């Protein structure tokens, strides 16, 4: 009953966000129920995902297609559906704003595949990279950092143990600092960097240029180095920059992974399959556990009776699925909800 009420509420919210009603709304609900059966994510959370996508600018006609990619990413990355929807919306708005839906979807899929491959082959996780990348997506617009370098430096931050929210704040601060430094010839010369070459480096790979700056400060004594890094990146992030600057080899490895497009799609599919096997195994364990419990509790006679009832139960399940897809089940749930509310109002 609770699941039906949650789905009814989620359906209402989607109707408000999209203006849909009738068959179109029922079709999306049926799609959500289907995805629930395939992924283990609740239909209500999937409807909420579509509401988030609609509010983020996805056209109503594209919601079903967006649902498939976002729900698959949620499963592959081990994320809750609302968190996955938020990440995808942020990346859509930052990386692919102004592009048509098909181009956006292809870009988002490519990002998901890249993060999966980097995570699988480095010391990072898909969830961390998704959160970091969504928070740091502005680096591409403001400083022209490539998507690959953003994912790579995120994986580097995780490898050295810096939380995603701290790392993203550090990077957003660093982008302003590097932009100022590019115009400070005297400071660059103090670091042993050629001003013209540094500006070119910033335009080519701003994150690589940032790491070069940190590397160059190693030539200074400890006090001077701390003062220089604090002056460039601010006191709050100077230590983090030292740590990530000392991990240039890790960054280079992660960047190579991010730029290797030949195996990224297969990595994402493998992650999705692995997570789905876990979902299916959990369902099977629960089912087997229930069967064992029933056998121990009611004995062979009643167990045989329960087995005999299995076809009827399967038939009922199929009928309920048909009712759900036709909208009748939701209609009954809505009526039940109204009755319950009236009862409590009287009480």
GROMACS .gro file of C-alpha atoms in nm:
model
  347
    1UNK     CA    1   0.000   0.000   0.000
    2UNK     CA    2   0.282   0.240   0.089
    3UNK     CA    3   0.453   0.174  -0.245
    4UNK     CA    4   0.128   0.243  -0.430
    5UNK     CA    5   0.078   0.568  -0.238
    6UNK     CA    6   0.437   0.675  -0.306
    7UNK     CA    7   0.388   0.602  -0.676
    8UNK     CA    8   0.061   0.798  -0.676
    9UNK     CA    9   0.236   1.099  -0.520
   10UNK     CA   10   0.529   1.072  -0.763
   11UNK     CA   11   0.285   1.052  -1.054
   12UNK     CA   12   0.109   1.366  -0.933
   13UNK     CA   13   0.441   1.553  -0.913
   14UNK     CA   14   0.536   1.443  -1.265
   15UNK     CA   15   0.195   1.558  -1.392
   16UNK     CA   16   0.254   1.901  -1.234
   17UNK     CA   17   0.602   1.932  -1.384
   18UNK     CA   18   0.505   1.820  -1.735
   19UNK     CA   19   0.138   1.904  -1.768
   20UNK     CA   20   0.074   1.548  -1.884
   21UNK     CA   21  -0.239   1.351  -1.809
   22UNK     CA   22  -0.428   1.050  -1.937
   23UNK     CA   23  -0.257   0.800  -2.162
   24UNK     CA   24   0.072   0.988  -2.189
   25UNK     CA   25   0.112   0.998  -1.811
   26UNK     CA   26   0.007   0.634  -1.779
   27UNK     CA   27   0.263   0.536  -2.044
   28UNK     CA   28   0.544   0.695  -1.842
   29UNK     CA   29   0.417   0.525  -1.528
   30UNK     CA   30   0.415   0.189  -1.706
   31UNK     CA   31   0.773   0.258  -1.820
   32UNK     CA   32   0.873   0.333  -1.460
   33UNK     CA   33   0.715   0.007  -1.340
   34UNK     CA   34   0.901  -0.182  -1.611
   35UNK     CA   35   1.235  -0.025  -1.514
   36UNK     CA   36   1.160  -0.108  -1.150
   37UNK     CA   37   1.123  -0.475  -1.240
   38UNK     CA   38   1.451  -0.464  -1.435
   39UNK     CA   39   1.671  -0.267  -1.195
   40UNK     CA   40   1.523  -0.299  -0.849
   41UNK     CA   41   1.485   0.080  -0.824
   42UNK     CA   42   1.138   0.176  -0.702
   43UNK     CA   43   0.888   0.300  -0.959
   44UNK     CA   44   0.819   0.605  -0.740
   45UNK     CA   45   1.188   0.705  -0.739
   46UNK     CA   46   1.200   0.655  -1.115
   47UNK     CA   47   0.900   0.884  -1.159
   48UNK     CA   48   1.078   1.138  -0.936
   49UNK     CA   49   1.380   1.104  -1.164
   50UNK     CA   50   1.167   1.199  -1.463
   51UNK     CA   51   1.027   1.496  -1.271
   52UNK     CA   52   1.383   1.617  -1.201
   53UNK     CA   53   1.478   1.575  -1.566
   54UNK     CA   54   1.170   1.767  -1.676
   55UNK     CA   55   1.253   2.054  -1.443
   56UNK     CA   56   1.611   2.048  -1.578
   57UNK     CA   57   1.480   2.114  -1.928
   58UNK     CA   58   1.435   1.769  -2.082
   59UNK     CA   59   1.138   1.780  -2.318
   60UNK     CA   60   0.839   1.564  -2.231
   61UNK     CA   61   0.882   1.357  -2.547
   62UNK     CA   62   1.239   1.273  -2.441
   63UNK     CA   63   1.171   1.170  -2.081
   64UNK     CA   64   1.147   0.796  -2.152
   65UNK     CA   65   1.482   0.793  -2.336
   66UNK     CA   66   1.646   1.002  -2.063
   67UNK     CA   67   1.503   0.765  -1.803
   68UNK     CA   68   1.681   0.466  -1.954
   69UNK     CA   69   2.026   0.628  -1.948
   70UNK     CA   70   1.990   0.783  -1.602
   71UNK     CA   71   1.850   0.469  -1.439
   72UNK     CA   72   2.121   0.256  -1.600
   73UNK     CA   73   2.387   0.497  -1.474
   74UNK     CA   74   2.234   0.486  -1.124
   75UNK     CA   75   2.260   0.106  -1.125
   76UNK     CA   76   2.611   0.092  -1.275
   77UNK     CA   77   2.745   0.356  -1.033
   78UNK     CA   78   2.564   0.218  -0.727
   79UNK     CA   79   2.380   0.548  -0.677
   80UNK     CA   80   2.030   0.633  -0.562
   81UNK     CA   81   1.807   0.740  -0.849
   82UNK     CA   82   1.761   1.097  -0.721
   83UNK     CA   83   2.139   1.143  -0.683
   84UNK     CA   84   2.201   1.009  -1.033
   85UNK     CA   85   1.933   1.238  -1.176
   86UNK     CA   86   2.091   1.539  -1.003
   87UNK     CA   87   2.438   1.455  -1.137
   88UNK     CA   88   2.312   1.400  -1.492
   89UNK     CA   89   2.114   1.725  -1.483
   90UNK     CA   90   2.416   1.923  -1.365
   91UNK     CA   91   2.643   1.773  -1.630
   92UNK     CA   92   2.379   1.830  -1.898
   93UNK     CA   93   2.353   2.197  -1.807
   94UNK     CA   94   2.729   2.253  -1.775
   95UNK     CA   95   2.884   2.038  -2.048
   96UNK     CA   96   2.609   2.015  -2.309
   97UNK     CA   97   2.393   2.325  -2.270
   98UNK     CA   98   2.240   2.446  -2.596
   99UNK     CA   99   2.283   2.115  -2.777
  100UNK     CA  100   1.996   1.905  -2.907
  101UNK     CA  101   1.873   1.617  -2.691
  102UNK     CA  102   2.034   1.338  -2.894
  103UNK     CA  103   2.374   1.509  -2.877
  104UNK     CA  104   2.333   1.569  -2.504
  105UNK     CA  105   2.245   1.205  -2.443
  106UNK     CA  106   2.541   1.083  -2.644
  107UNK     CA  107   2.767   1.317  -2.448
  108UNK     CA  108   2.627   1.210  -2.111
  109UNK     CA  109   2.662   0.845  -2.204
  110UNK     CA  110   3.021   0.907  -2.305
  111UNK     CA  111   3.088   1.077  -1.971
  112UNK     CA  112   2.936   0.784  -1.780
  113UNK     CA  113   3.144   0.537  -1.980
  114UNK     CA  114   3.462   0.738  -1.923
  115UNK     CA  115   3.408   0.759  -1.547
  116UNK     CA  116   3.336   0.388  -1.530
  117UNK     CA  117   3.658   0.299  -1.713
  118UNK     CA  118   3.876   0.535  -1.508
  119UNK     CA  119   3.724   0.402  -1.186
  120UNK     CA  120   3.766   0.038  -1.288
  121UNK     CA  121   4.132   0.083  -1.375
  122UNK     CA  122   4.245   0.331  -1.110
  123UNK     CA  123   4.207   0.400  -0.740
  124UNK     CA  124   3.868   0.571  -0.763
  125UNK     CA  125   3.496   0.498  -0.771
  126UNK     CA  126   3.220   0.589  -1.018
  127UNK     CA  127   3.014   0.760  -0.748
  128UNK     CA  128   3.302   0.985  -0.641
  129UNK     CA  129   3.384   1.079  -1.000
  130UNK     CA  130   3.020   1.153  -1.079
  131UNK     CA  131   2.986   1.384  -0.779
  132UNK     CA  132   3.320   1.556  -0.836
  133UNK     CA  133   3.267   1.603  -1.209
  134UNK     CA  134   2.917   1.746  -1.165
  135UNK     CA  135   3.049   1.994  -0.907
  136UNK     CA  136   3.353   2.090  -1.117
  137UNK     CA  137   3.188   2.105  -1.459
  138UNK     CA  138   3.229   2.483  -1.470
  139UNK     CA  139   3.602   2.432  -1.528
  140UNK     CA  140   3.528   2.347  -1.890
  141UNK     CA  141   3.341   2.669  -1.959
  142UNK     CA  142   3.552   2.910  -1.757
  143UNK     CA  143   3.899   2.766  -1.811
  144UNK     CA  144   3.841   2.538  -2.111
  145UNK     CA  145   3.949   2.232  -1.914
  146UNK     CA  146   3.873   1.913  -2.103
  147UNK     CA  147   3.618   1.665  -1.970
  148UNK     CA  148   3.896   1.408  -1.962
  149UNK     CA  149   4.123   1.622  -1.745
  150UNK     CA  150   3.838   1.699  -1.502
  151UNK     CA  151   3.761   1.329  -1.456
  152UNK     CA  152   4.134   1.249  -1.431
  153UNK     CA  153   4.206   1.506  -1.161
  154UNK     CA  154   3.895   1.391  -0.974
  155UNK     CA  155   4.027   1.037  -0.972
  156UNK     CA  156   4.361   1.173  -0.849
  157UNK     CA  157   4.198   1.361  -0.562
  158UNK     CA  158   4.018   1.043  -0.455
  159UNK     CA  159   4.338   0.839  -0.479
  160UNK     CA  160   4.508   1.068  -0.227
  161UNK     CA  161   4.207   1.071   0.005
  162UNK     CA  162   4.048   1.413  -0.045
  163UNK     CA  163   3.664   1.414  -0.028
  164UNK     CA  164   3.479   1.506  -0.348
  165UNK     CA  165   3.317   1.819  -0.205
  166UNK     CA  166   3.653   1.950  -0.077
  167UNK     CA  167   3.829   1.861  -0.403
  168UNK     CA  168   3.567   2.035  -0.617
  169UNK     CA  169   3.589   2.353  -0.405
  170UNK     CA  170   3.967   2.343  -0.435
  171UNK     CA  171   3.946   2.313  -0.814
  172UNK     CA  172   3.692   2.592  -0.848
  173UNK     CA  173   3.920   2.815  -0.641
  174UNK     CA  174   4.225   2.705  -0.839
  175UNK     CA  175   4.071   2.804  -1.172
  176UNK     CA  176   4.052   3.168  -1.060
  177UNK     CA  177   4.402   3.151  -0.913
  178UNK     CA  178   4.556   3.009  -1.229
  179UNK     CA  179   4.384   3.272  -1.442
  180UNK     CA  180   4.539   3.548  -1.227
  181UNK     CA  181   4.877   3.379  -1.223
  182UNK     CA  182   4.882   3.363  -1.604
  183UNK     CA  183   4.890   3.744  -1.605
  184UNK     CA  184   5.159   3.778  -1.336
  185UNK     CA  185   5.488   3.753  -1.524
  186UNK     CA  186   5.703   3.832  -1.221
  187UNK     CA  187   5.554   3.554  -1.011
  188UNK     CA  188   5.586   3.307  -1.298
  189UNK     CA  189   5.952   3.397  -1.340
  190UNK     CA  190   6.001   3.345  -0.966
  191UNK     CA  191   5.869   2.993  -1.016
  192UNK     CA  192   6.098   2.941  -1.313
  193UNK     CA  193   5.811   2.940  -1.563
  194UNK     CA  194   5.814   3.121  -1.896
  195UNK     CA  195   5.508   3.355  -1.903
  196UNK     CA  196   5.427   3.299  -2.273
  197UNK     CA  197   5.470   2.922  -2.248
  198UNK     CA  198   5.258   2.912  -1.933
  199UNK     CA  199   4.971   3.099  -2.098
  200UNK     CA  200   4.984   2.851  -2.384
  201UNK     CA  201   4.986   2.564  -2.133
  202UNK     CA  202   4.679   2.708  -1.957
  203UNK     CA  203   4.489   2.726  -2.286
  204UNK     CA  204   4.586   2.369  -2.371
  205UNK     CA  205   4.541   2.195  -2.033
  206UNK     CA  206   4.463   2.423  -1.740
  207UNK     CA  207   4.472   2.137  -1.490
  208UNK     CA  208   4.811   2.021  -1.615
  209UNK     CA  209   4.933   2.382  -1.588
  210UNK     CA  210   4.808   2.397  -1.229
  211UNK     CA  211   4.999   2.082  -1.141
  212UNK     CA  212   5.312   2.223  -1.306
  213UNK     CA  213   5.288   2.531  -1.083
  214UNK     CA  214   5.267   2.313  -0.771
  215UNK     CA  215   5.562   2.106  -0.897
  216UNK     CA  216   5.772   2.415  -0.955
  217UNK     CA  217   5.723   2.531  -0.595
  218UNK     CA  218   5.919   2.224  -0.482
  219UNK     CA  219   6.233   2.423  -0.566
  220UNK     CA  220   6.155   2.671  -0.290
  221UNK     CA  221   6.234   2.623   0.079
  222UNK     CA  222   5.943   2.506   0.294
  223UNK     CA  223   5.849   2.848   0.428
  224UNK     CA  224   5.867   3.016   0.087
  225UNK     CA  225   5.678   2.731  -0.075
  226UNK     CA  226   5.394   2.748   0.178
  227UNK     CA  227   5.375   3.125   0.136
  228UNK     CA  228   5.371   3.099  -0.244
  229UNK     CA  229   5.101   2.828  -0.256
  230UNK     CA  230   4.889   3.014  -0.001
  231UNK     CA  231   4.924   3.329  -0.209
  232UNK     CA  232   4.818   3.147  -0.526
  233UNK     CA  233   4.547   2.908  -0.403
  234UNK     CA  234   4.443   3.052  -0.069
  235UNK     CA  235   4.515   2.924   0.280
  236UNK     CA  236   4.223   2.681   0.278
  237UNK     CA  237   4.347   2.479  -0.019
  238UNK     CA  238   4.726   2.518  -0.022
  239UNK     CA  239   4.781   2.183   0.154
  240UNK     CA  240   4.540   2.003  -0.082
  241UNK     CA  241   4.725   2.146  -0.382
  242UNK     CA  242   5.056   2.019  -0.241
  243UNK     CA  243   4.911   1.669  -0.209
  244UNK     CA  244   4.762   1.659  -0.558
  245UNK     CA  245   5.072   1.822  -0.704
  246UNK     CA  246   5.278   1.537  -0.565
  247UNK     CA  247   5.056   1.289  -0.747
  248UNK     CA  248   5.131   1.395  -1.104
  249UNK     CA  249   5.215   1.038  -1.204
  250UNK     CA  250   4.871   0.926  -1.087
  251UNK     CA  251   4.710   1.215  -1.275
  252UNK     CA  252   4.899   1.122  -1.592
  253UNK     CA  253   4.779   0.762  -1.562
  254UNK     CA  254   4.420   0.869  -1.503
  255UNK     CA  255   4.434   1.113  -1.794
  256UNK     CA  256   4.555   0.837  -2.025
  257UNK     CA  257   4.261   0.620  -1.912
  258UNK     CA  258   4.015   0.905  -1.965
  259UNK     CA  259   4.146   0.960  -2.318
  260UNK     CA  260   4.132   0.590  -2.409
  261UNK     CA  261   3.788   0.562  -2.574
  262UNK     CA  262   3.833   0.208  -2.704
  263UNK     CA  263   3.729   0.023  -2.388
  264UNK     CA  264   3.508   0.269  -2.203
  265UNK     CA  265   3.172   0.148  -2.335
  266UNK     CA  266   3.250  -0.213  -2.244
  267UNK     CA  267   3.358  -0.106  -1.894
  268UNK     CA  268   3.028   0.071  -1.833
  269UNK     CA  269   2.825  -0.227  -1.954
  270UNK     CA  270   3.028  -0.460  -1.734
  271UNK     CA  271   2.968  -0.239  -1.429
  272UNK     CA  272   2.594  -0.236  -1.501
  273UNK     CA  273   2.586  -0.613  -1.545
  274UNK     CA  274   2.780  -0.669  -1.222
  275UNK     CA  275   2.546  -0.448  -1.022
  276UNK     CA  276   2.241  -0.618  -1.176
  277UNK     CA  277   2.380  -0.959  -1.081
  278UNK     CA  278   2.399  -0.830  -0.725
  279UNK     CA  279   2.037  -0.712  -0.737
  280UNK     CA  280   1.919  -1.044  -0.881
  281UNK     CA  281   2.124  -1.240  -0.627
  282UNK     CA  282   1.965  -1.042  -0.343
  283UNK     CA  283   1.618  -1.119  -0.474
  284UNK     CA  284   1.706  -1.486  -0.514
  285UNK     CA  285   1.850  -1.502  -0.161
  286UNK     CA  286   1.537  -1.345  -0.019
  287UNK     CA  287   1.316  -1.584  -0.216
  288UNK     CA  288   1.515  -1.890  -0.113
  289UNK     CA  289   1.524  -1.772   0.247
  290UNK     CA  290   1.147  -1.736   0.248
  291UNK     CA  291   1.104  -2.082   0.099
  292UNK     CA  292   1.336  -2.232   0.361
  293UNK     CA  293   1.158  -2.052   0.641
  294UNK     CA  294   0.821  -2.170   0.512
  295UNK     CA  295   0.947  -2.527   0.485
  296UNK     CA  296   1.081  -2.527   0.840
  297UNK     CA  297   0.784  -2.350   0.990
  298UNK     CA  298   0.485  -2.524   0.834
  299UNK     CA  299   0.633  -2.858   0.741
  300UNK     CA  300   0.631  -3.065   0.425
  301UNK     CA  301   0.252  -3.085   0.398
  302UNK     CA  302   0.186  -2.712   0.393
  303UNK     CA  303   0.500  -2.653   0.186
  304UNK     CA  304   0.353  -2.882  -0.078
  305UNK     CA  305   0.032  -2.683  -0.061
  306UNK     CA  306   0.230  -2.360  -0.101
  307UNK     CA  307   0.411  -2.505  -0.403
  308UNK     CA  308   0.074  -2.605  -0.550
  309UNK     CA  309  -0.044  -2.246  -0.508
  310UNK     CA  310   0.255  -2.108  -0.697
  311UNK     CA  311   0.082  -2.106  -1.040
  312UNK     CA  312  -0.208  -1.910  -0.891
  313UNK     CA  313   0.033  -1.660  -0.734
  314UNK     CA  314   0.217  -1.619  -1.065
  315UNK     CA  315  -0.116  -1.565  -1.237
  316UNK     CA  316  -0.209  -1.301  -0.982
  317UNK     CA  317   0.128  -1.129  -1.031
  318UNK     CA  318   0.075  -1.118  -1.408
  319UNK     CA  319  -0.274  -0.977  -1.357
  320UNK     CA  320  -0.144  -0.709  -1.121
  321UNK     CA  321   0.121  -0.610  -1.379
  322UNK     CA  322  -0.152  -0.582  -1.644
  323UNK     CA  323  -0.362  -0.367  -1.411
  324UNK     CA  324  -0.060  -0.149  -1.332
  325UNK     CA  325   0.012  -0.090  -1.700
  326UNK     CA  326  -0.355  -0.014  -1.776
  327UNK     CA  327  -0.377   0.236  -1.489
  328UNK     CA  328  -0.649   0.048  -1.301
  329UNK     CA  329  -0.421  -0.044  -1.010
  330UNK     CA  330  -0.323   0.320  -0.964
  331UNK     CA  331  -0.688   0.422  -0.985
  332UNK     CA  332  -0.774   0.181  -0.703
  333UNK     CA  333  -0.475   0.300  -0.500
  334UNK     CA  334  -0.593   0.661  -0.539
  335UNK     CA  335  -0.941   0.565  -0.419
  336UNK     CA  336  -0.795   0.376  -0.124
  337UNK     CA  337  -0.579   0.678  -0.037
  338UNK     CA  338  -0.883   0.904  -0.034
  339UNK     CA  339  -1.076   0.662   0.189
  340UNK     CA  340  -0.782   0.636   0.433
  341UNK     CA  341  -0.750   1.012   0.451
  342UNK     CA  342  -1.124   1.046   0.523
  343UNK     CA  343  -1.105   0.782   0.797
  344UNK     CA  344  -0.817   0.960   0.968
  345UNK     CA  345  -0.994   1.292   0.928
  346UNK     CA  346  -1.300   1.149   1.108
  347UNK     CA  347  -1.082   0.994   1.377
   0.00000   0.00000   0.00000
